[in-house]
Amino acid sequence: MKKLRKASSVLVGLTLTASVLAACGSANDNEGAASDSGGAANGNGAAASNGAANANGSGDAEGVKKDGFPIVAKPLTLTMMSQDAGVADWKQMPVLQEMEKLTGIAFDYQLAPIDSFAAKKNLVFASGDLPDVFYGADLKPAEQVTYGSQGVLIPLETYIDEGYAPNLKKIFDEHPDIRKSFTAPDGHMYALPNIDLSAVWYRSPMWYNGKFLKALNVTELPKTTDELYAFLKRVKDEDPNGNGKPDEVPLTSVKLDDLRMFFLGFWGIYDEAVYADKAGKVHYTPQEEGYKGYLTFMNRLWKDELLDHETFSQTPEQKKAKGQNNQIALFNDWFPYFTLGGEASGDNPMMQPVKSEVPDSPVYGMHPGLSANGTFAITSKNPAPEATMRWIDYQYGYDGATLFSQGPENTLWKYKDKATHEKEWLPVPGGGDREEYRGKMTPNYGILTPGMSSSELTKGLRSEFDDWIDKENAAKLKPIGKAPFPNVYLTNDEQTEATTLLSDLDTYVQQMEAKFVTGQEPLSDWDKYIAQIKKMGGDRIAELYQGAYDRWNTGK
């Protein structure tokens, strides 16, 4: 296939931010959250104490517009806590300066580096020294409802329904599952998601090294596990990189975290932790027969030196070095050239998930269309929740989403046709990398922020590589795509129990996966493993999430 020009950097940035970060936490990040069923009164009290009585039916909040700009009659300054990618001073970011001019609302920023943000957030919750808003805050479901039921985070649904968030209201009305997936068992919504309804990838996919395919004269990609095994064996035996050394790595990974979800689909499983079958029954993945099939295949690859024997010890950088040295045949990354080097091209095809002995395989776990964790919340310290809700709602509409994702008009881009939303790129001011420049303009860089993504945002900005990716998705993933296990909430008591059980189960499962794959534990001990999983609470995990899933399905 001919070389394609480099992918548009803003598309890479948008997709990485909205999809990868939405999903890159462990599968257990989806595992629930907690609310005690009696917490609703506390939540309502928090809202009422912050001037929300107007939003509860007595008219508009004083000095706050439900439409038009500026939002407030008098300038307002609030405090915001967020993660910081460390690229630029938020006070100097053109996007945030533009928002202040537009809305009349300014912020004092309380920022923490990405790698220490979670610890800082925990300290803030523990101390009670709260900001007015959490932004890009990766609020776990358990945090949302625990602090919501305590009155620390206020309910948001009233402001949405009473006219302070028309963009969000429109999205929720058109996609009720999104609203349902961010509504806690007490009926309240304590945080807002990042929404990307066009996303396909929940984890980054697998790719073939096109040079190896050409050297081995492979014209049709493997479609079954047996064909995949045969291809990987040829890589090991036939020197496709042509250097006369047996240095090819047929399949590589970092602790299996990068390929596990993709490979589980070969055995009909579309989630690493829990999933529901056609009949609506919830299963705990590590104790299912399909999981055994996955382990058996990976052990076969390991024994025959087709799976990288540095899988459980290497770093992502070491894996990438092998790719750039043209040693890897099959690997995971967001785009293939991220690992192999060079420019974006269609020379390295996406892996087509392969069929196993399991009926109705393969399957692919699609992106859920929204983040598993909350990206925005309003605290009980906030003096103007109505105005704050209007401020954040702008990012869920086309104009605000465009501003936050691509920066102000006429800097990196301009309209070719504003009526149709078609845009075109402008030269990067001063030269340099477009994506790095974008990171200095907007907080929507390196962290998952609130807002929405849609194809309208990138009209006219797409490259040939972007179009090629869409074709690969349409041919290989969408036909076998499964809606993911939804973002469900557990009650406080259920969450406490699940957290305790999963603390031990996750460690045991991870250890045993490595042992089964490497042969330290023979697969003949599978029944012994299952007995231990059940003893540790595997069935109970399935039961807890069955209840949460049933509540989600009935909207209760």
mmCIF file with all atom_site columns, N, CA and C in Angstrom, residues 4-12 15 335 337 344 425 458 461-473:
data_model
loop_
_atom_site.group_PDB
_atom_site.id
_atom_site.type_symbol
_atom_site.label_atom_id
_atom_site.label_alt_id
_atom_site.label_comp_id
_atom_site.label_asym_id
_atom_site.label_entity_id
_atom_site.label_seq_id
_atom_site.pdbx_PDB_ins_code
_atom_site.Cartn_x
_atom_site.Cartn_y
_atom_site.Cartn_z
_atom_site.occupancy
_atom_site.B_iso_or_equiv
_atom_site.pdbx_formal_charge
_atom_site.auth_seq_id
_atom_site.auth_comp_id
_atom_site.auth_asym_id
_atom_site.auth_atom_id
_atom_site.pdbx_PDB_model_num
ATOM 1  N N  . LEU A 1 4   ? 1.084   7.011  3.121  1.00 0.00 ? 4   LEU A N  1
ATOM 2  C CA . LEU A 1 4   ? 0.092   8.062  3.296  1.00 0.00 ? 4   LEU A CA 1
ATOM 3  C C  . LEU A 1 4   ? 0.715   9.191  4.098  1.00 0.00 ? 4   LEU A C  1
ATOM 4  N N  . ARG A 1 5   ? 0.201   10.374 3.900  1.00 0.00 ? 5   ARG A N  1
ATOM 5  C CA . ARG A 1 5   ? 0.815   11.486 4.612  1.00 0.00 ? 5   ARG A CA 1
ATOM 6  C C  . ARG A 1 5   ? 0.515   11.403 6.096  1.00 0.00 ? 5   ARG A C  1
ATOM 7  N N  . LYS A 1 6   ? 1.317   12.089 6.865  1.00 0.00 ? 6   LYS A N  1
ATOM 8  C CA . LYS A 1 6   ? 1.273   11.974 8.327  1.00 0.00 ? 6   LYS A CA 1
ATOM 9  C C  . LYS A 1 6   ? -0.097  12.330 8.863  1.00 0.00 ? 6   LYS A C  1
ATOM 10 N N  . ALA A 1 7   ? -0.534  11.572 9.886  1.00 0.00 ? 7   ALA A N  1
ATOM 11 C CA . ALA A 1 7   ? -1.850  11.818 10.481 1.00 0.00 ? 7   ALA A CA 1
ATOM 12 C C  . ALA A 1 7   ? -1.911  13.221 11.051 1.00 0.00 ? 7   ALA A C  1
ATOM 13 N N  . SER A 1 8   ? -3.083  13.835 10.944 1.00 0.00 ? 8   SER A N  1
ATOM 14 C CA . SER A 1 8   ? -3.240  15.168 11.506 1.00 0.00 ? 8   SER A CA 1
ATOM 15 C C  . SER A 1 8   ? -3.059  15.096 13.007 1.00 0.00 ? 8   SER A C  1
ATOM 16 N N  . SER A 1 9   ? -2.219  15.980 13.509 1.00 0.00 ? 9   SER A N  1
ATOM 17 C CA . SER A 1 9   ? -1.841  15.886 14.920 1.00 0.00 ? 9   SER A CA 1
ATOM 18 C C  . SER A 1 9   ? -3.011  16.127 15.839 1.00 0.00 ? 9   SER A C  1
ATOM 19 N N  . VAL A 1 10  ? -3.929  16.993 15.437 1.00 0.00 ? 10  VAL A N  1
ATOM 20 C CA . VAL A 1 10  ? -5.040  17.244 16.344 1.00 0.00 ? 10  VAL A CA 1
ATOM 21 C C  . VAL A 1 10  ? -5.947  16.037 16.441 1.00 0.00 ? 10  VAL A C  1
ATOM 22 N N  . LEU A 1 11  ? -6.062  15.262 15.352 1.00 0.00 ? 11  LEU A N  1
ATOM 23 C CA . LEU A 1 11  ? -6.864  14.050 15.421 1.00 0.00 ? 11  LEU A CA 1
ATOM 24 C C  . LEU A 1 11  ? -6.218  13.042 16.348 1.00 0.00 ? 11  LEU A C  1
ATOM 25 N N  . VAL A 1 12  ? -4.906  12.911 16.244 1.00 0.00 ? 12  VAL A N  1
ATOM 26 C CA . VAL A 1 12  ? -4.200  12.017 17.164 1.00 0.00 ? 12  VAL A CA 1
ATOM 27 C C  . VAL A 1 12  ? -4.436  12.481 18.592 1.00 0.00 ? 12  VAL A C  1
ATOM 28 N N  . THR A 1 15  ? -8.091  11.882 19.708 1.00 0.00 ? 15  THR A N  1
ATOM 29 C CA . THR A 1 15  ? -8.409  10.478 19.921 1.00 0.00 ? 15  THR A CA 1
ATOM 30 C C  . THR A 1 15  ? -7.691  9.926  21.119 1.00 0.00 ? 15  THR A C  1
ATOM 31 N N  . PHE A 1 335 ? -1.014  3.721  17.150 1.00 0.00 ? 335 PHE A N  1
ATOM 32 C CA . PHE A 1 335 ? -0.798  3.610  15.716 1.00 0.00 ? 335 PHE A CA 1
ATOM 33 C C  . PHE A 1 335 ? 0.486   2.819  15.493 1.00 0.00 ? 335 PHE A C  1
ATOM 34 N N  . TYR A 1 337 ? 3.097   3.195  13.569 1.00 0.00 ? 337 TYR A N  1
ATOM 35 C CA . TYR A 1 337 ? 4.360   3.915  13.457 1.00 0.00 ? 337 TYR A CA 1
ATOM 36 C C  . TYR A 1 337 ? 4.860   4.443  14.796 1.00 0.00 ? 337 TYR A C  1
ATOM 37 N N  . ALA A 1 344 ? 3.326   8.066  9.388  1.00 0.00 ? 344 ALA A N  1
ATOM 38 C CA . ALA A 1 344 ? 2.042   7.367  9.338  1.00 0.00 ? 344 ALA A CA 1
ATOM 39 C C  . ALA A 1 344 ? 1.817   6.813  7.946  1.00 0.00 ? 344 ALA A C  1
ATOM 40 N N  . TRP A 1 425 ? -6.212  23.538 7.965  1.00 0.00 ? 425 TRP A N  1
ATOM 41 C CA . TRP A 1 425 ? -5.071  23.844 8.819  1.00 0.00 ? 425 TRP A CA 1
ATOM 42 C C  . TRP A 1 425 ? -4.403  25.147 8.397  1.00 0.00 ? 425 TRP A C  1
ATOM 43 N N  . THR A 1 458 ? -13.736 17.774 13.358 1.00 0.00 ? 458 THR A N  1
ATOM 44 C CA . THR A 1 458 ? -12.557 17.566 12.517 1.00 0.00 ? 458 THR A CA 1
ATOM 45 C C  . THR A 1 458 ? -12.884 17.601 11.026 1.00 0.00 ? 458 THR A C  1
ATOM 46 N N  . LEU A 1 461 ? -10.219 18.457 8.344  1.00 0.00 ? 461 LEU A N  1
ATOM 47 C CA . LEU A 1 461 ? -8.886  18.336 8.929  1.00 0.00 ? 461 LEU A CA 1
ATOM 48 C C  . LEU A 1 461 ? -8.339  16.920 8.852  1.00 0.00 ? 461 LEU A C  1
ATOM 49 N N  . ARG A 1 462 ? -9.113  16.021 8.295  1.00 0.00 ? 462 ARG A N  1
ATOM 50 C CA . ARG A 1 462 ? -8.722  14.622 8.292  1.00 0.00 ? 462 ARG A CA 1
ATOM 51 C C  . ARG A 1 462 ? -7.678  14.336 7.213  1.00 0.00 ? 462 ARG A C  1
ATOM 52 N N  . SER A 1 463 ? -6.777  13.414 7.520  1.00 0.00 ? 463 SER A N  1
ATOM 53 C CA . SER A 1 463 ? -5.746  13.008 6.566  1.00 0.00 ? 463 SER A CA 1
ATOM 54 C C  . SER A 1 463 ? -6.138  11.689 5.901  1.00 0.00 ? 463 SER A C  1
ATOM 55 N N  . GLU A 1 464 ? -5.366  11.296 4.897  1.00 0.00 ? 464 GLU A N  1
ATOM 56 C CA . GLU A 1 464 ? -5.576  10.000 4.268  1.00 0.00 ? 464 GLU A CA 1
ATOM 57 C C  . GLU A 1 464 ? -5.380  8.868  5.272  1.00 0.00 ? 464 GLU A C  1
ATOM 58 N N  . PHE A 1 465 ? -4.465  9.072  6.206  1.00 0.00 ? 465 PHE A N  1
ATOM 59 C CA . PHE A 1 465 ? -4.234  8.053  7.229  1.00 0.00 ? 465 PHE A CA 1
ATOM 60 C C  . PHE A 1 465 ? -5.463  7.889  8.121  1.00 0.00 ? 465 PHE A C  1
ATOM 61 N N  . ASP A 1 466 ? -6.097  9.005  8.478  1.00 0.00 ? 466 ASP A N  1
ATOM 62 C CA . ASP A 1 466 ? -7.331  8.930  9.272  1.00 0.00 ? 466 ASP A CA 1
ATOM 63 C C  . ASP A 1 466 ? -8.400  8.125  8.538  1.00 0.00 ? 466 ASP A C  1
ATOM 64 N N  . ASP A 1 467 ? -8.525  8.375  7.243  1.00 0.00 ? 467 ASP A N  1
ATOM 65 C CA . ASP A 1 467 ? -9.521  7.644  6.443  1.00 0.00 ? 467 ASP A CA 1
ATOM 66 C C  . ASP A 1 467 ? -9.170  6.154  6.368  1.00 0.00 ? 467 ASP A C  1
ATOM 67 N N  . TRP A 1 468 ? -7.881  5.848  6.260  1.00 0.00 ? 468 TRP A N  1
ATOM 68 C CA . TRP A 1 468 ? -7.445  4.449  6.224  1.00 0.00 ? 468 TRP A CA 1
ATOM 69 C C  . TRP A 1 468 ? -7.787  3.740  7.538  1.00 0.00 ? 468 TRP A C  1
ATOM 70 N N  . ILE A 1 469 ? -7.555  4.425  8.663  1.00 0.00 ? 469 ILE A N  1
ATOM 71 C CA . ILE A 1 469 ? -7.914  3.847  9.969  1.00 0.00 ? 469 ILE A CA 1
ATOM 72 C C  . ILE A 1 469 ? -9.409  3.534  10.019 1.00 0.00 ? 469 ILE A C  1
ATOM 73 N N  . ASP A 1 470 ? -10.228 4.446  9.533  1.00 0.00 ? 470 ASP A N  1
ATOM 74 C CA . ASP A 1 470 ? -11.677 4.218  9.529  1.00 0.00 ? 470 ASP A CA 1
ATOM 75 C C  . ASP A 1 470 ? -12.031 2.969  8.722  1.00 0.00 ? 470 ASP A C  1
ATOM 76 N N  . LYS A 1 471 ? -11.361 2.776  7.599  1.00 0.00 ? 471 LYS A N  1
ATOM 77 C CA . LYS A 1 471 ? -11.636 1.600  6.774  1.00 0.00 ? 471 LYS A CA 1
ATOM 78 C C  . LYS A 1 471 ? -11.208 0.319  7.481  1.00 0.00 ? 471 LYS A C  1
ATOM 79 N N  . GLU A 1 472 ? -10.063 0.357  8.162  1.00 0.00 ? 472 GLU A N  1
ATOM 80 C CA . GLU A 1 472 ? -9.615  -0.807 8.927  1.00 0.00 ? 472 GLU A CA 1
ATOM 81 C C  . GLU A 1 472 ? -10.621 -1.147 10.031 1.00 0.00 ? 472 GLU A C  1
ATOM 82 N N  . ASN A 1 473 ? -11.078 -0.125 10.742 1.00 0.00 ? 473 ASN A N  1
ATOM 83 C CA . ASN A 1 473 ? -12.086 -0.348 11.787 1.00 0.00 ? 473 ASN A CA 1
ATOM 84 C C  . ASN A 1 473 ? -13.355 -0.961 11.217 1.00 0.00 ? 473 ASN A C  1
#
